[in-house]
mmCIF file of C-alpha atoms in Angstrom:
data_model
loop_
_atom_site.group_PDB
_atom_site.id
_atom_site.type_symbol
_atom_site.label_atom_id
_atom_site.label_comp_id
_atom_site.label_asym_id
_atom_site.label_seq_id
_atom_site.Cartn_x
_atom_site.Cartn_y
_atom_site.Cartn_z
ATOM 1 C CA UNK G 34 27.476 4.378 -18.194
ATOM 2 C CA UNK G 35 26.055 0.816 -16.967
ATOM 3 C CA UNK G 36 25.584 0.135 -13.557
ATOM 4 C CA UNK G 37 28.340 -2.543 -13.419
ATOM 5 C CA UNK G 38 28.052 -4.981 -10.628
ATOM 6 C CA UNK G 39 30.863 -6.702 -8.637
ATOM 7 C CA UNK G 40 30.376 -9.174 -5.653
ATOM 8 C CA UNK G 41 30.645 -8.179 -2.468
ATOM 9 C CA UNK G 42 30.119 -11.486 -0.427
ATOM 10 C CA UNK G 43 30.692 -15.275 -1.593
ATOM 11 C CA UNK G 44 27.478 -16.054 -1.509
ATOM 12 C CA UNK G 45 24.592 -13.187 -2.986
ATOM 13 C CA UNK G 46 21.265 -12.720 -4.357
ATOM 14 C CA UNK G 47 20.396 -10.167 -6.466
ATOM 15 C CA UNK G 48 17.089 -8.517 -7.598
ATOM 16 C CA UNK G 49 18.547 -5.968 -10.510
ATOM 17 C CA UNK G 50 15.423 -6.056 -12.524
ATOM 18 C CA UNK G 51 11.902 -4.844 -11.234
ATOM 19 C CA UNK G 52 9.933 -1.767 -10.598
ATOM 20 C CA UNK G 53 10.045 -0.153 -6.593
ATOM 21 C CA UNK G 54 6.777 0.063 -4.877
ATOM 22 C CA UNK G 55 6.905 2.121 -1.891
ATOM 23 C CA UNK G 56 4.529 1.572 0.771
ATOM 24 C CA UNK G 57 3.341 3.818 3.511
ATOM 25 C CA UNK G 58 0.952 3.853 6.378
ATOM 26 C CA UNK G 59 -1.063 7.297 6.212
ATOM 27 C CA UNK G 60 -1.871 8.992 9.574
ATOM 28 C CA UNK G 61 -5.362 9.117 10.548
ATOM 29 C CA UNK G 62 -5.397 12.553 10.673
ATOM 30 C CA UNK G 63 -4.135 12.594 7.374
ATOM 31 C CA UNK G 64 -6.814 10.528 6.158
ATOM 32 C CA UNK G 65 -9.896 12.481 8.187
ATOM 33 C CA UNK G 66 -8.275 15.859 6.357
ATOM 34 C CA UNK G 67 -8.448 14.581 3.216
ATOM 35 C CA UNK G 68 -12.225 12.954 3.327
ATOM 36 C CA UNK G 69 -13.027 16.718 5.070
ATOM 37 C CA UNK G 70 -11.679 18.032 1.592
ATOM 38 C CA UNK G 71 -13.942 16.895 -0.412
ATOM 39 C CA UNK G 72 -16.649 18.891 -1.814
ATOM 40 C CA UNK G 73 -19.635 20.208 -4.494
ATOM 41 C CA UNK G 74 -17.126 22.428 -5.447
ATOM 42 C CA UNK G 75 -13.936 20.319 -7.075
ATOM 43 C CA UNK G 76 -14.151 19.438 -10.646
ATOM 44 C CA UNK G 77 -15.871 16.287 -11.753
ATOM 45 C CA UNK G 78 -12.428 14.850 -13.893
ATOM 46 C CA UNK G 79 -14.278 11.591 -15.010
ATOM 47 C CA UNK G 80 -14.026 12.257 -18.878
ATOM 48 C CA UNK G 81 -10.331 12.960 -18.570
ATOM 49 C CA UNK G 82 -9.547 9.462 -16.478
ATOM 50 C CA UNK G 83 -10.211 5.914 -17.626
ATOM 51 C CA UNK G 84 -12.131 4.723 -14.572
ATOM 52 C CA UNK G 85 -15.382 3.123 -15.216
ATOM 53 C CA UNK G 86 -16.346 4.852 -11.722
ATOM 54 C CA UNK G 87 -19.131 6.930 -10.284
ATOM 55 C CA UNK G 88 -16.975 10.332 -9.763
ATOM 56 C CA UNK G 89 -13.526 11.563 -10.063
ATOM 57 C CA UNK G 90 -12.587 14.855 -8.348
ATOM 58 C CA UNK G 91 -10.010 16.916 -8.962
ATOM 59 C CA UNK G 92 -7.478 17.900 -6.442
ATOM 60 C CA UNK G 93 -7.592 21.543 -6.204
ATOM 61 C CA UNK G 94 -4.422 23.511 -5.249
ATOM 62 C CA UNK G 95 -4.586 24.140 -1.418
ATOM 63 C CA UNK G 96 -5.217 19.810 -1.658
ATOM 64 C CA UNK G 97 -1.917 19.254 -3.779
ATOM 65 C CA UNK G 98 0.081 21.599 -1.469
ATOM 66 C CA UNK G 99 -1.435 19.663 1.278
ATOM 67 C CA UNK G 100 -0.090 16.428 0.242
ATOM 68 C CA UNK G 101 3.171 17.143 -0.581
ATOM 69 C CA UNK G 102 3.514 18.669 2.965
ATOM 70 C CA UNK G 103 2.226 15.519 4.269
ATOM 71 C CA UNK G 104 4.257 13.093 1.981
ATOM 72 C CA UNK G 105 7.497 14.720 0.459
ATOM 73 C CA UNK G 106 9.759 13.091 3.268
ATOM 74 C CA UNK G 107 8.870 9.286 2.284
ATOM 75 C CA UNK G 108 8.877 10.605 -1.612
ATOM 76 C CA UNK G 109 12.132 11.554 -0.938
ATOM 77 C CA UNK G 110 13.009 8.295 1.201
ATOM 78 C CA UNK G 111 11.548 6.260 -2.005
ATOM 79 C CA UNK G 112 13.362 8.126 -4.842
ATOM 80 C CA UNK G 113 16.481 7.640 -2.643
ATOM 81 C CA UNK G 114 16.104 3.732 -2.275
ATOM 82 C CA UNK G 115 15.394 3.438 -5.413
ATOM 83 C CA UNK G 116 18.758 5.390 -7.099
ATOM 84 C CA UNK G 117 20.878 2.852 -4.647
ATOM 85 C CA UNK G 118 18.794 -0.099 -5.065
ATOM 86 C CA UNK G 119 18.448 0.365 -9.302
ATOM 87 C CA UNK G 120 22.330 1.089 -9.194
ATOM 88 C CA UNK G 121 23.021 -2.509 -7.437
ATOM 89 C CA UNK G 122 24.294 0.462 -4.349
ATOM 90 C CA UNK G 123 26.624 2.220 -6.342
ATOM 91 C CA UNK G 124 24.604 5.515 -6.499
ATOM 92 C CA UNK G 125 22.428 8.237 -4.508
ATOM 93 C CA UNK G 126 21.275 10.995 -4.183
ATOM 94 C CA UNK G 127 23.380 14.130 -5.620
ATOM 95 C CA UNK G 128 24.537 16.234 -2.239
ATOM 96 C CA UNK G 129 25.467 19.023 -4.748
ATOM 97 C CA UNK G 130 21.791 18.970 -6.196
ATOM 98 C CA UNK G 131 18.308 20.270 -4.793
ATOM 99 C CA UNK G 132 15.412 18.250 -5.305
ATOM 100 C CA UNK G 133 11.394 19.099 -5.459
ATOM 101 C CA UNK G 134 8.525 17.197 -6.626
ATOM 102 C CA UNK G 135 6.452 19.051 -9.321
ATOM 103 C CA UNK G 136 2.874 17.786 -9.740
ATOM 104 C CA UNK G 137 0.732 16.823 -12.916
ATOM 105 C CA UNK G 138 -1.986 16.069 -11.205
ATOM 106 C CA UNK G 139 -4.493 14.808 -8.309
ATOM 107 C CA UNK G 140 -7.909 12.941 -7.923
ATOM 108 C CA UNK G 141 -10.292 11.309 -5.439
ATOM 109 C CA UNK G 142 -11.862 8.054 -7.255
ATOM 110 C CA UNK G 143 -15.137 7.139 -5.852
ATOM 111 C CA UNK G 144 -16.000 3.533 -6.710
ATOM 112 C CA UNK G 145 -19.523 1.618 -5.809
ATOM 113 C CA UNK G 146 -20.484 -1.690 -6.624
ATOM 114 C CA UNK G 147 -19.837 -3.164 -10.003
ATOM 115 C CA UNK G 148 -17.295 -0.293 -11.265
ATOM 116 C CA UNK G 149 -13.834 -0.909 -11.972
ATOM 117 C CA UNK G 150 -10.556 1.126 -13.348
ATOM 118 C CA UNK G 151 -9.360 -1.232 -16.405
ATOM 119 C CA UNK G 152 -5.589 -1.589 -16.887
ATOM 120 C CA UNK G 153 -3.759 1.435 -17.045
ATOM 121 C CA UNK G 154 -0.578 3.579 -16.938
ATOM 122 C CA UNK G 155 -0.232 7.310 -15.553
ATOM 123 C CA UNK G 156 0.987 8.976 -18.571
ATOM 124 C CA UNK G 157 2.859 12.807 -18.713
ATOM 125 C CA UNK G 158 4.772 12.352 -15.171
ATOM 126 C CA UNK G 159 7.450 10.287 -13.856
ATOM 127 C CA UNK G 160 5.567 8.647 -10.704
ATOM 128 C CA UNK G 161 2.465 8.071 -9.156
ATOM 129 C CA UNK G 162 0.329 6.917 -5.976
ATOM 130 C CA UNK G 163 -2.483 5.181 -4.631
ATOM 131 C CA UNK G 164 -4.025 6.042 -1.147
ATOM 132 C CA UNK G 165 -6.755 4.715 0.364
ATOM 133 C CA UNK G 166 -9.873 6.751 2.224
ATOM 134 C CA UNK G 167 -12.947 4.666 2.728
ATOM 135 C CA UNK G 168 -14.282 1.390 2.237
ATOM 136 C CA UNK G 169 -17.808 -0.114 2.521
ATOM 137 C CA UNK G 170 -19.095 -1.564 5.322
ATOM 138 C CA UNK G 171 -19.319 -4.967 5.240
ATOM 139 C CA UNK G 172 -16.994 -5.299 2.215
ATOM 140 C CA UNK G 173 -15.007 -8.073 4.553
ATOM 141 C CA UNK G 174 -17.573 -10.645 4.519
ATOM 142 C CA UNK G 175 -17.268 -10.727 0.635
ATOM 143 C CA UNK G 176 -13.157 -10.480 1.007
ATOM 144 C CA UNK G 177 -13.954 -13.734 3.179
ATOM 145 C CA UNK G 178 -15.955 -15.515 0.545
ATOM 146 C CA UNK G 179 -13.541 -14.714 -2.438
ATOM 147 C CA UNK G 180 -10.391 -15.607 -0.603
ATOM 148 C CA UNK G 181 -12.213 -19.198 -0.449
ATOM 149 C CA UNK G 182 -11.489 -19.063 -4.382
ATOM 150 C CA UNK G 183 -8.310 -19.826 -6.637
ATOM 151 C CA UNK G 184 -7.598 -16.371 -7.217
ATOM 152 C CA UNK G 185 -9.687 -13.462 -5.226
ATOM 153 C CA UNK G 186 -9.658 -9.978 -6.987
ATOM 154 C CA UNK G 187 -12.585 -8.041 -5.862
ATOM 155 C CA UNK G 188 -11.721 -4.537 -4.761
ATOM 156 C CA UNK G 189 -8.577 -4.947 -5.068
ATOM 157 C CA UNK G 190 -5.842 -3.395 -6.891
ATOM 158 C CA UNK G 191 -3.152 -5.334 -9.468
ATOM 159 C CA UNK G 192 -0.109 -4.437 -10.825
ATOM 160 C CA UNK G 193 1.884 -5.890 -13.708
ATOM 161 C CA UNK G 194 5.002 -5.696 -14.899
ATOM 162 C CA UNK G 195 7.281 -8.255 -17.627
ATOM 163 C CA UNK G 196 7.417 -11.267 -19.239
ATOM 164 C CA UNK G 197 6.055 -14.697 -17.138
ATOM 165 C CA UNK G 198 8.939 -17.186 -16.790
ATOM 166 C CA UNK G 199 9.536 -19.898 -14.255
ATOM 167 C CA UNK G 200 11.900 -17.414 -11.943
ATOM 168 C CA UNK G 201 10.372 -14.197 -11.850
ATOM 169 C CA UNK G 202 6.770 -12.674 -10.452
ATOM 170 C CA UNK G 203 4.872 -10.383 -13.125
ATOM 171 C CA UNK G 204 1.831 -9.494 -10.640
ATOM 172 C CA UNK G 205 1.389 -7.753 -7.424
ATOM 173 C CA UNK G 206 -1.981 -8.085 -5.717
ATOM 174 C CA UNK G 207 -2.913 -5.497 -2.997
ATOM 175 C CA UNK G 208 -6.119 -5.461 -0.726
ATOM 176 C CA UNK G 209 -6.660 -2.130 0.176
ATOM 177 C CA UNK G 210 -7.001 -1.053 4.209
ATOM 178 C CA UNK G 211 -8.211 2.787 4.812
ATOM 179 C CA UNK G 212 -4.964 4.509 5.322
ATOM 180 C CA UNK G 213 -2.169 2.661 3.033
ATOM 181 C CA UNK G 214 -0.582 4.505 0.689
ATOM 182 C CA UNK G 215 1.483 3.442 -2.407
ATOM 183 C CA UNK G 216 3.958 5.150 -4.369
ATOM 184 C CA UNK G 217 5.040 3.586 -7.788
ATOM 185 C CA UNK G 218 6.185 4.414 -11.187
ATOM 186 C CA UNK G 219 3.712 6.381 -13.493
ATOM 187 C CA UNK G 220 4.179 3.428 -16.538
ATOM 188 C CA UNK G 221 3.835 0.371 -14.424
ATOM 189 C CA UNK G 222 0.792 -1.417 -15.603
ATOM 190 C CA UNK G 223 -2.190 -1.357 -12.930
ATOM 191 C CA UNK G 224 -6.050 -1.814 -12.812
ATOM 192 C CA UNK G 225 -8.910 -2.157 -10.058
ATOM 193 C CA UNK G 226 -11.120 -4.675 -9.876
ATOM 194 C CA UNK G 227 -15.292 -4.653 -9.508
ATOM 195 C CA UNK G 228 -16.860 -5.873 -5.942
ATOM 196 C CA UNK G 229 -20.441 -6.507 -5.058
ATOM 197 C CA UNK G 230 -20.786 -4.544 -2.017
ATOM 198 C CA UNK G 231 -23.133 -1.786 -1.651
ATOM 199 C CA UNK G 232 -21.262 1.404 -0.583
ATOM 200 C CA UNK G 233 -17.794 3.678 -1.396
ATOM 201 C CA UNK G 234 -14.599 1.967 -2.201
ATOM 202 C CA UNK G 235 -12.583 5.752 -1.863
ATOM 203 C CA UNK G 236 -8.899 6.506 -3.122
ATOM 204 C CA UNK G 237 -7.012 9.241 -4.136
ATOM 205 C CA UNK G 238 -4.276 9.550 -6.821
ATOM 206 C CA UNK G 239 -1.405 12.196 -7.581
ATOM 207 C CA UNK G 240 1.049 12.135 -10.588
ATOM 208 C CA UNK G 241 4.262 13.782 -10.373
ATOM 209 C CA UNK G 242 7.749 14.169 -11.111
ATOM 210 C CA UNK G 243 11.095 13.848 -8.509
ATOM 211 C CA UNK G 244 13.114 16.661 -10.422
ATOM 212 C CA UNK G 245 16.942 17.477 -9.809
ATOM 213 C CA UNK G 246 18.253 21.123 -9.552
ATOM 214 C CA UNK G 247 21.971 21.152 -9.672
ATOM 215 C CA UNK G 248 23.204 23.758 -7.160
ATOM 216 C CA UNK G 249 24.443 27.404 -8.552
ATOM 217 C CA UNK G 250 28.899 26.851 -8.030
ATOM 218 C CA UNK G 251 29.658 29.755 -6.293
ATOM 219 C CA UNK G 252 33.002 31.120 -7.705
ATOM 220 C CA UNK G 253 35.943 32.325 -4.952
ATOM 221 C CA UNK G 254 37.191 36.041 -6.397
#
């Protein structure tokens, strides 16, 4: 069934068609874990990803279970704005169902100078994520110089979504800070731009899925 909307006030404006990007502010410690996790021994996961970037590590297991310890309360925050915001408020989350987030998959991307990640979707799950780690010293400076032109890009990441027209926004432009996270849907359009300074641009990625588990009806004898 449609969501089917009905005023509420004399006077409203409504947003009814756009993807949710959730945003998040990682905890340092967080952030220090997850740089501390890296090592020789995950799996180099470059030929599997469409980054044109240095190295891609696989999350191992113990890294996964860490994150979704870490981030399963604002998952759950973000599926649940988005059921009441996609449903114009009409709908939430199920009390009668169970919830849990099953994982495809997790990365770190390191990026130098002159790489990039062309446009892309997250195939095989129904969400995904961006968080930030590290960024290279000095990178600033250049952030100053290309904000001085019409449309600065470098390092950054952009996400697109629709059809241009006069009333509605098909880009979203982010400059990365160590420590913000973003949660999105896995087939919204997105790519990374090169920069020019020397040093690590690192992020980390995780697809997954937000899966409902109906309750077992217990039955009164």
């Amino acid at each position: 069934m449609p969501n089917i909307f009905t005023p509420s006030q004399d006077e409203q404006f409504i947003t009814p068609f756009s993807p949710i990007i959730g945003y998040k502010k990682l905890s340092p410690s967080f952030v220090e874990k997850l740089n501390n996790s890296m090592n020789d021994k995950l799996e180099d996961w470059s030929d599997t990803l469409v980054g044109k970037v240095k190295e891609e590590l696989k999350f191992s297991d113990d890294i996964l279970k860490s994150f979704f310890e870490e981030m399963k309360d604002f998952i759950m925050k973000y599926q649940l704005n988005t059921e009441f915001y996609t449903s114009m408020g009409a709908r939430g989350l199920d009390p009668n169902s169970d919830y849990t987030i099953r994982a495809t998959s997790g990365w770190f991307v390191r990026q130098f100078e002159g790489e990039y990640n062309p446009v892309h979707v997250h195939p095989d799950s129904m969400l995904s994520c961006v968080g930030y780690l590290k960024l290279p010293k000095g990178i600033e400076k250049e952030w100053e110089e290309d904000y001085k032109d019409h449309h600065p890009a470098n390092g950054h990441i952009q996400f697109a979504h629709g059809t241009p027209s006069g009333y509605s926004q098909t880009n979203f432009m982010v400059k990365p800070q160590v420590g913000d996270f973003y949660v999105f849907p896995a087939e919204l359009f997105h790519c990374v731009y090169p920069f020019k300074t020397k040093g690590e641009r690192r992020s980390f990625s995780v697809n997954f899925s937000f899966v409902e588990v109906p309750k077992e009806k217990t039955v009164d004898k």
